[in-house]
């Protein structure tokens, strides 16, 4: 009788720790989106002077994402393996469609598709890349240990990365997709020497690039070169490429230890452009102080820890790699976003997962969480 009861409990097992962290970040994100965007939205004629405009759109995306997450979480994750190859090519086609009349341009960038809803193909590509690489690495088996297998896996994301970079002019998403692939390969490959050499070569290449840019005339630099100079000396470019970074730093510095209070930010009153997007962490620090910023970082650390626990106990390699891919996606975005806001790296458009405004990002992140919950559910079923 006890055995039957345990089996029934296992059948409906859900990782409530992971779910609680995600829901808290999602709810907190909507509060901060409203706090950050309400002033500018209330002054915008194009948004019909609706101060809750961004909140409504974010809430709609969150609800759709939560429904999708619940559906995915209750489907055995191996079901999606059969769509891995299809997903890879569909994501490439969707990126190419940005060049057609279906593409939408906003804020000087053409990165979205009009498919009934506004969708960013780069977000779909991240999910499809995780699924495809998890399936491909499993099928390779011990072949991943050979040099040929290693470089083959590493080259798989390159076409998608190049398409995201060149077609949608979104280098940050291209870096994230490649970073996801690199982390999944790192977990699957036992030879860490290659990664050490690649890391050293990468650091040397970046250092050489920065040095070369410093030596060049400003007129010869492109948009990204100008961002690197603004990163090195934002005060010298305060009226141009360094403006957003400086305003973000002012917001962080003025928040102090406990902040000015929720809703009391000054930088969001027209000083910090698009504050509800990439720079929302600076407003969190201004309103909730260093305490609030560290609390958000700790929540993400707990989330990453939970991913590691699930990946370590997954019932098979495919499930473990899916979780590692999702973990890499979220961890890379969090690290890069906070690094940009604090001027640790040059400014580039990277959102803060679950918190920054962006419907496509929230929806597909929640679908990825659904995959992780499905893997976690499989652990319990195996152990009973």
Short mmCIF file of C-alpha atoms in Angstrom, two decimals:
data_model
loop_
_atom_site.label_atom_id
_atom_site.label_comp_id
_atom_site.label_asym_id
_atom_site.label_seq_id
_atom_site.Cartn_x
_atom_site.Cartn_y
_atom_site.Cartn_z
CA UNK A 1 0.00 0.00 0.00
CA UNK A 2 2.85 2.39 0.93
CA UNK A 3 4.60 1.55 -2.33
CA UNK A 4 1.48 2.47 -4.32
CA UNK A 5 1.14 5.75 -2.46
CA UNK A 6 4.79 6.65 -3.17
CA UNK A 7 4.36 5.79 -6.82
CA UNK A 8 1.32 8.04 -7.08
CA UNK A 9 3.20 10.89 -5.41
CA UNK A 10 6.10 10.45 -7.83
CA UNK A 11 3.76 10.59 -10.80
CA UNK A 12 2.76 14.14 -9.92
CA UNK A 13 6.17 15.29 -8.65
CA UNK A 14 7.13 18.85 -9.50
CA UNK A 15 10.31 20.77 -8.65
CA UNK A 16 8.66 23.47 -6.55
CA UNK A 17 11.99 25.05 -5.53
CA UNK A 18 12.86 25.82 -9.14
CA UNK A 19 9.31 26.87 -9.91
CA UNK A 20 9.15 29.27 -6.95
CA UNK A 21 12.41 31.01 -7.95
CA UNK A 22 11.22 31.43 -11.54
CA UNK A 23 7.80 32.75 -10.52
CA UNK A 24 9.35 35.17 -8.03
CA UNK A 25 11.76 36.52 -10.66
CA UNK A 26 8.88 36.81 -13.14
CA UNK A 27 6.64 38.66 -10.69
CA UNK A 28 9.46 40.91 -9.53
CA UNK A 29 10.34 41.58 -13.16
CA UNK A 30 6.82 42.80 -13.95
CA UNK A 31 6.87 45.11 -10.93
CA UNK A 32 10.18 46.57 -12.09
CA UNK A 33 9.03 46.86 -15.71
CA UNK A 34 6.04 48.91 -14.55
CA UNK A 35 8.13 51.01 -12.17
CA UNK A 36 10.77 51.65 -14.84
CA UNK A 37 8.54 52.31 -17.85
CA UNK A 38 5.37 53.95 -16.51
CA UNK A 39 6.69 57.53 -16.67
CA UNK A 40 7.85 57.46 -20.29
CA UNK A 41 4.83 55.41 -21.40
CA UNK A 42 2.46 57.98 -19.88
CA UNK A 43 4.10 60.71 -22.00
CA UNK A 44 4.12 58.77 -25.29
CA UNK A 45 1.37 59.51 -27.80
CA UNK A 46 2.31 56.37 -29.78
CA UNK A 47 1.55 54.29 -26.65
CA UNK A 48 -1.75 56.19 -26.11
CA UNK A 49 -0.40 57.71 -22.89
CA UNK A 50 -0.94 54.36 -21.18
CA UNK A 51 1.46 54.11 -18.26
CA UNK A 52 0.78 50.34 -17.97
CA UNK A 53 1.48 49.67 -21.68
CA UNK A 54 4.72 47.74 -21.13
CA UNK A 55 3.35 45.93 -18.09
CA UNK A 56 0.30 44.69 -20.04
CA UNK A 57 2.43 43.35 -22.89
CA UNK A 58 4.87 41.72 -20.48
CA UNK A 59 2.04 40.14 -18.48
CA UNK A 60 0.44 38.73 -21.64
CA UNK A 61 3.75 37.19 -22.73
CA UNK A 62 4.30 35.81 -19.22
CA UNK A 63 0.85 34.16 -19.13
CA UNK A 64 1.39 32.58 -22.56
CA UNK A 65 4.85 31.44 -21.48
CA UNK A 66 3.53 29.92 -18.23
CA UNK A 67 0.88 27.95 -20.12
CA UNK A 68 3.54 26.69 -22.54
CA UNK A 69 5.85 25.87 -19.61
CA UNK A 70 3.18 23.74 -17.89
CA UNK A 71 2.43 21.89 -21.14
CA UNK A 72 6.12 21.21 -21.86
CA UNK A 73 6.79 20.18 -18.24
CA UNK A 74 4.13 17.48 -18.48
CA UNK A 75 5.44 16.00 -21.73
CA UNK A 76 8.36 13.52 -21.45
CA UNK A 77 11.40 15.44 -22.64
CA UNK A 78 12.48 12.67 -25.05
CA UNK A 79 9.41 13.53 -27.14
CA UNK A 80 11.18 16.68 -28.33
CA UNK A 81 14.28 14.82 -29.49
CA UNK A 82 12.58 13.83 -32.74
CA UNK A 83 12.18 17.55 -33.62
CA UNK A 84 15.82 18.48 -32.97
CA UNK A 85 16.99 18.56 -36.61
CA UNK A 86 13.76 20.22 -37.77
CA UNK A 87 14.15 22.90 -35.08
CA UNK A 88 17.68 23.72 -36.24
CA UNK A 89 16.57 24.40 -39.83
CA UNK A 90 13.33 26.13 -38.84
CA UNK A 91 15.28 28.56 -36.66
CA UNK A 92 17.58 29.33 -39.62
CA UNK A 93 14.58 29.94 -41.90
CA UNK A 94 12.93 32.23 -39.36
CA UNK A 95 16.11 34.30 -39.04
CA UNK A 96 16.25 34.64 -42.84
CA UNK A 97 12.60 35.75 -42.92
CA UNK A 98 13.60 38.90 -41.06
CA UNK A 99 14.80 40.20 -44.45
CA UNK A 100 11.31 39.76 -45.95
CA UNK A 101 8.25 42.02 -45.46
CA UNK A 102 7.48 39.92 -42.37
CA UNK A 103 10.45 41.54 -40.63
CA UNK A 104 9.80 44.33 -38.13
CA UNK A 105 12.19 47.19 -37.47
CA UNK A 106 12.28 48.90 -34.08
CA UNK A 107 14.79 51.30 -32.54
CA UNK A 108 16.94 51.12 -35.66
CA UNK A 109 17.25 47.30 -35.60
CA UNK A 110 15.42 44.74 -37.73
CA UNK A 111 15.25 41.73 -35.39
CA UNK A 112 11.60 40.73 -35.12
CA UNK A 113 9.02 38.86 -37.17
CA UNK A 114 5.32 39.59 -37.39
CA UNK A 115 3.67 36.18 -37.01
CA UNK A 116 0.42 37.30 -35.47
CA UNK A 117 2.60 38.23 -32.51
CA UNK A 118 5.96 39.98 -32.58
CA UNK A 119 8.60 37.22 -32.27
CA UNK A 120 12.38 37.48 -32.11
CA UNK A 121 13.91 34.57 -34.10
CA UNK A 122 17.12 34.74 -32.06
CA UNK A 123 15.18 33.55 -28.98
CA UNK A 124 13.80 30.59 -30.94
CA UNK A 125 17.32 29.83 -32.18
CA UNK A 126 18.63 29.59 -28.60
CA UNK A 127 16.01 26.99 -27.65
CA UNK A 128 16.44 25.01 -30.88
CA UNK A 129 20.24 25.03 -30.49
CA UNK A 130 19.97 23.54 -26.99
CA UNK A 131 17.67 20.79 -28.26
CA UNK A 132 19.74 20.02 -31.36
CA UNK A 133 23.11 19.90 -29.59
CA UNK A 134 21.77 17.71 -26.77
CA UNK A 135 20.47 15.23 -29.35
CA UNK A 136 23.57 15.41 -31.57
CA UNK A 137 26.07 14.93 -28.72
CA UNK A 138 24.12 11.91 -27.44
CA UNK A 139 24.15 10.32 -30.89
CA UNK A 140 27.89 10.92 -31.24
CA UNK A 141 28.61 8.93 -28.09
CA UNK A 142 32.34 8.41 -27.56
CA UNK A 143 33.02 10.17 -30.87
CA UNK A 144 32.89 13.44 -28.91
CA UNK A 145 36.30 12.53 -27.44
CA UNK A 146 38.04 12.68 -30.82
CA UNK A 147 39.40 15.91 -32.26
CA UNK A 148 37.10 15.60 -35.27
CA UNK A 149 34.04 15.13 -33.09
CA UNK A 150 35.02 18.04 -30.84
CA UNK A 151 35.40 20.51 -33.70
CA UNK A 152 32.32 19.22 -35.48
CA UNK A 153 30.14 20.00 -32.46
CA UNK A 154 31.82 23.38 -32.07
CA UNK A 155 31.11 24.28 -35.71
CA UNK A 156 27.40 23.37 -35.58
CA UNK A 157 26.24 26.68 -34.05
CA UNK A 158 28.47 28.81 -36.28
CA UNK A 159 26.02 29.17 -39.24
CA UNK A 160 23.18 30.17 -36.91
CA UNK A 161 25.46 32.58 -35.02
CA UNK A 162 26.58 34.22 -38.25
CA UNK A 163 22.97 34.56 -39.45
CA UNK A 164 21.87 36.12 -36.15
CA UNK A 165 24.83 38.51 -36.23
CA UNK A 166 24.71 39.55 -39.89
CA UNK A 167 20.99 39.38 -40.69
CA UNK A 168 19.54 40.74 -37.44
CA UNK A 169 22.65 42.73 -36.46
CA UNK A 170 22.47 41.11 -33.03
CA UNK A 171 26.00 40.19 -31.98
CA UNK A 172 25.04 39.68 -28.34
CA UNK A 173 22.56 36.88 -29.17
CA UNK A 174 25.14 35.30 -31.48
CA UNK A 175 27.65 35.28 -28.62
CA UNK A 176 25.08 33.73 -26.27
CA UNK A 177 24.20 30.95 -28.74
CA UNK A 178 27.88 30.11 -29.21
CA UNK A 179 28.41 30.28 -25.44
CA UNK A 180 25.58 27.79 -24.89
CA UNK A 181 27.18 25.38 -27.37
CA UNK A 182 30.60 25.81 -25.75
CA UNK A 183 29.26 25.03 -22.26
CA UNK A 184 27.36 21.94 -23.46
CA UNK A 185 30.50 20.71 -25.23
CA UNK A 186 32.56 21.42 -22.09
CA UNK A 187 30.25 19.21 -20.01
CA UNK A 188 30.16 16.41 -22.60
CA UNK A 189 33.88 16.38 -23.49
CA UNK A 190 36.43 14.96 -21.02
CA UNK A 191 39.39 16.77 -22.62
CA UNK A 192 39.67 20.15 -20.92
CA UNK A 193 43.04 21.07 -22.44
CA UNK A 194 41.35 22.26 -25.63
CA UNK A 195 39.17 24.65 -23.62
CA UNK A 196 42.17 26.08 -21.78
CA UNK A 197 43.94 26.73 -25.09
CA UNK A 198 40.80 28.18 -26.65
CA UNK A 199 40.28 30.43 -23.63
CA UNK A 200 43.84 31.71 -23.75
CA UNK A 201 43.59 32.33 -27.50
CA UNK A 202 40.28 34.14 -27.03
CA UNK A 203 41.63 36.43 -24.32
CA UNK A 204 44.69 37.21 -26.44
CA UNK A 205 42.52 37.98 -29.49
CA UNK A 206 40.24 40.31 -27.52
CA UNK A 207 43.22 42.11 -25.98
CA UNK A 208 44.79 42.54 -29.42
CA UNK A 209 41.51 43.87 -30.84
CA UNK A 210 41.09 46.41 -28.04
CA UNK A 211 44.72 47.54 -28.45
CA UNK A 212 44.24 47.93 -32.22
CA UNK A 213 41.08 49.99 -31.73
CA UNK A 214 42.84 52.29 -29.28
CA UNK A 215 45.56 52.96 -31.88
CA UNK A 216 43.10 53.76 -34.67
CA UNK A 217 41.63 57.15 -35.50
CA UNK A 218 38.10 57.61 -34.17
CA UNK A 219 36.80 58.39 -37.68
CA UNK A 220 37.95 54.96 -38.89
CA UNK A 221 36.02 53.08 -36.21
CA UNK A 222 32.64 51.54 -36.72
CA UNK A 223 29.74 51.59 -34.29
CA UNK A 224 31.12 48.72 -32.18
CA UNK A 225 34.61 50.20 -32.15
CA UNK A 226 33.13 53.39 -30.75
CA UNK A 227 31.44 51.38 -28.01
CA UNK A 228 34.78 49.90 -26.97
CA UNK A 229 36.30 53.38 -26.68
CA UNK A 230 33.26 54.52 -24.69
CA UNK A 231 33.72 51.50 -22.41
CA UNK A 232 37.35 52.44 -21.72
CA UNK A 233 36.53 56.10 -21.10
CA UNK A 234 32.76 56.75 -20.87
CA UNK A 235 33.21 60.36 -19.66
CA UNK A 236 34.93 61.28 -22.93
CA UNK A 237 31.86 60.12 -24.86
CA UNK A 238 29.22 61.34 -22.41
CA UNK A 239 27.09 62.92 -25.13
CA UNK A 240 27.25 59.90 -27.45
CA UNK A 241 28.00 56.19 -27.07
CA UNK A 242 28.93 56.57 -23.41
CA UNK A 243 25.71 58.34 -22.41
CA UNK A 244 23.62 55.28 -21.51
CA UNK A 245 26.47 53.67 -19.57
CA UNK A 246 27.11 56.81 -17.54
CA UNK A 247 23.43 57.23 -16.70
CA UNK A 248 23.29 53.60 -15.57
CA UNK A 249 26.32 54.12 -13.33
CA UNK A 250 24.75 57.27 -11.88
CA UNK A 251 21.63 55.24 -11.07
CA UNK A 252 23.64 52.51 -9.34
CA UNK A 253 25.76 54.99 -7.39
CA UNK A 254 22.82 57.11 -6.22
CA UNK A 255 20.95 54.09 -4.84
CA UNK A 256 23.33 53.57 -1.94
CA UNK A 257 22.86 50.57 0.33
CA UNK A 258 19.08 50.38 0.56
CA UNK A 259 17.99 52.53 -2.38
CA UNK A 260 15.62 55.46 -2.79
CA UNK A 261 12.53 53.29 -2.55
CA UNK A 262 10.42 51.42 -5.09
CA UNK A 263 9.19 53.80 -7.76
CA UNK A 264 11.47 56.65 -6.63
CA UNK A 265 14.14 56.42 -9.34
CA UNK A 266 15.22 59.69 -10.96
CA UNK A 267 17.17 58.19 -13.86
CA UNK A 268 14.05 56.57 -15.33
CA UNK A 269 12.50 60.04 -15.79
CA UNK A 270 13.90 60.42 -19.29
CA UNK A 271 17.59 60.31 -18.38
CA UNK A 272 18.28 56.59 -19.01
CA UNK A 273 17.09 55.52 -22.50
CA UNK A 274 15.06 52.27 -22.73
CA UNK A 275 15.56 51.66 -19.01
CA UNK A 276 12.99 48.84 -18.94
CA UNK A 277 15.11 46.78 -21.33
CA UNK A 278 18.83 46.13 -20.98
CA UNK A 279 19.47 48.65 -18.19
CA UNK A 280 16.73 47.59 -15.78
CA UNK A 281 19.30 46.27 -13.28
CA UNK A 282 20.59 49.83 -12.77
CA UNK A 283 17.07 50.99 -11.82
CA UNK A 284 16.78 48.05 -9.41
CA UNK A 285 19.99 49.24 -7.75
CA UNK A 286 18.76 52.84 -7.65
CA UNK A 287 15.37 52.03 -6.13
CA UNK A 288 16.32 49.06 -3.94
CA UNK A 289 19.99 49.79 -3.45
CA UNK A 290 22.96 47.46 -3.24
CA UNK A 291 20.79 45.21 -1.07
CA UNK A 292 18.23 44.76 -3.87
CA UNK A 293 20.89 44.21 -6.53
CA UNK A 294 22.66 41.53 -4.47
CA UNK A 295 19.31 39.88 -3.67
CA UNK A 296 18.55 39.56 -7.40
CA UNK A 297 22.01 38.13 -8.08
CA UNK A 298 21.55 35.60 -5.24
CA UNK A 299 18.23 34.49 -6.72
CA UNK A 300 19.96 33.78 -10.01
CA UNK A 301 22.72 31.93 -8.16
CA UNK A 302 20.06 29.76 -6.49
CA UNK A 303 18.47 29.15 -9.88
CA UNK A 304 21.81 28.07 -11.39
CA UNK A 305 22.45 25.83 -8.36
CA UNK A 306 19.08 24.16 -8.89
CA UNK A 307 19.93 23.54 -12.55
CA UNK A 308 23.20 21.92 -11.49
CA UNK A 309 21.42 19.62 -9.05
CA UNK A 310 18.92 18.51 -11.70
CA UNK A 311 21.63 18.03 -14.36
CA UNK A 312 23.78 15.94 -11.99
CA UNK A 313 20.85 13.67 -11.18
CA UNK A 314 19.23 13.46 -14.62
CA UNK A 315 18.23 9.98 -15.70
CA UNK A 316 20.25 10.17 -18.93
CA UNK A 317 22.77 12.28 -20.84
CA UNK A 318 20.14 13.86 -23.09
CA UNK A 319 18.22 15.22 -20.11
CA UNK A 320 21.40 16.43 -18.42
CA UNK A 321 22.52 18.28 -21.56
CA UNK A 322 19.13 19.95 -21.94
CA UNK A 323 19.43 21.31 -18.41
CA UNK A 324 23.05 22.37 -18.97
CA UNK A 325 21.99 24.23 -22.13
CA UNK A 326 19.23 26.12 -20.31
CA UNK A 327 21.60 26.82 -17.42
CA UNK A 328 24.20 28.18 -19.83
CA UNK A 329 21.65 30.38 -21.58
CA UNK A 330 20.44 32.02 -18.37
CA UNK A 331 23.86 32.21 -16.67
CA UNK A 332 25.56 33.81 -19.70
CA UNK A 333 22.80 36.40 -20.10
CA UNK A 334 22.80 37.32 -16.41
CA UNK A 335 26.60 37.68 -16.29
CA UNK A 336 26.79 39.70 -19.51
CA UNK A 337 23.83 41.95 -18.62
CA UNK A 338 25.21 42.88 -15.19
CA UNK A 339 28.69 43.29 -16.67
CA UNK A 340 27.33 45.74 -19.26
CA UNK A 341 25.32 47.74 -16.71
CA UNK A 342 28.36 48.07 -14.42
CA UNK A 343 30.63 48.92 -17.41
CA UNK A 344 32.74 45.79 -16.87
CA UNK A 345 32.42 45.01 -20.59
CA UNK A 346 31.44 47.21 -23.58
CA UNK A 347 27.77 48.11 -23.93
CA UNK A 348 25.71 45.64 -25.95
CA UNK A 349 22.04 44.75 -26.01
CA UNK A 350 21.56 41.86 -23.56
CA UNK A 351 18.41 41.56 -21.46
CA UNK A 352 18.22 40.36 -17.85
CA UNK A 353 16.30 37.02 -17.90
CA UNK A 354 12.72 37.12 -16.53
CA UNK A 355 13.12 40.78 -15.48
CA UNK A 356 13.86 42.93 -18.54
CA UNK A 357 10.97 43.87 -20.83
CA UNK A 358 10.70 41.54 -23.82
CA UNK A 359 7.85 39.19 -24.69
CA UNK A 360 9.81 36.75 -26.88
CA UNK A 361 12.55 36.38 -24.28
CA UNK A 362 10.13 35.66 -21.42
CA UNK A 363 8.06 33.18 -23.44
CA UNK A 364 10.95 31.07 -24.64
CA UNK A 365 12.76 31.20 -21.30
CA UNK A 366 9.64 29.77 -19.66
CA UNK A 367 9.48 27.03 -22.31
CA UNK A 368 13.09 26.17 -21.45
CA UNK A 369 12.13 26.03 -17.77
CA UNK A 370 9.37 23.61 -18.77
CA UNK A 371 12.01 21.33 -20.31
CA UNK A 372 14.06 21.47 -17.10
CA UNK A 373 10.99 20.62 -15.00
CA UNK A 374 10.29 17.67 -17.30
CA UNK A 375 13.84 16.39 -16.76
CA UNK A 376 13.46 16.86 -12.99
CA UNK A 377 10.22 14.91 -13.06
CA UNK A 378 12.02 12.04 -14.79
CA UNK A 379 14.54 11.86 -11.94
CA UNK A 380 11.84 11.19 -9.37
CA UNK A 381 10.07 8.61 -11.51
CA UNK A 382 13.31 6.68 -11.92
CA UNK A 383 14.20 6.73 -8.23
CA UNK A 384 10.83 5.41 -7.00
#
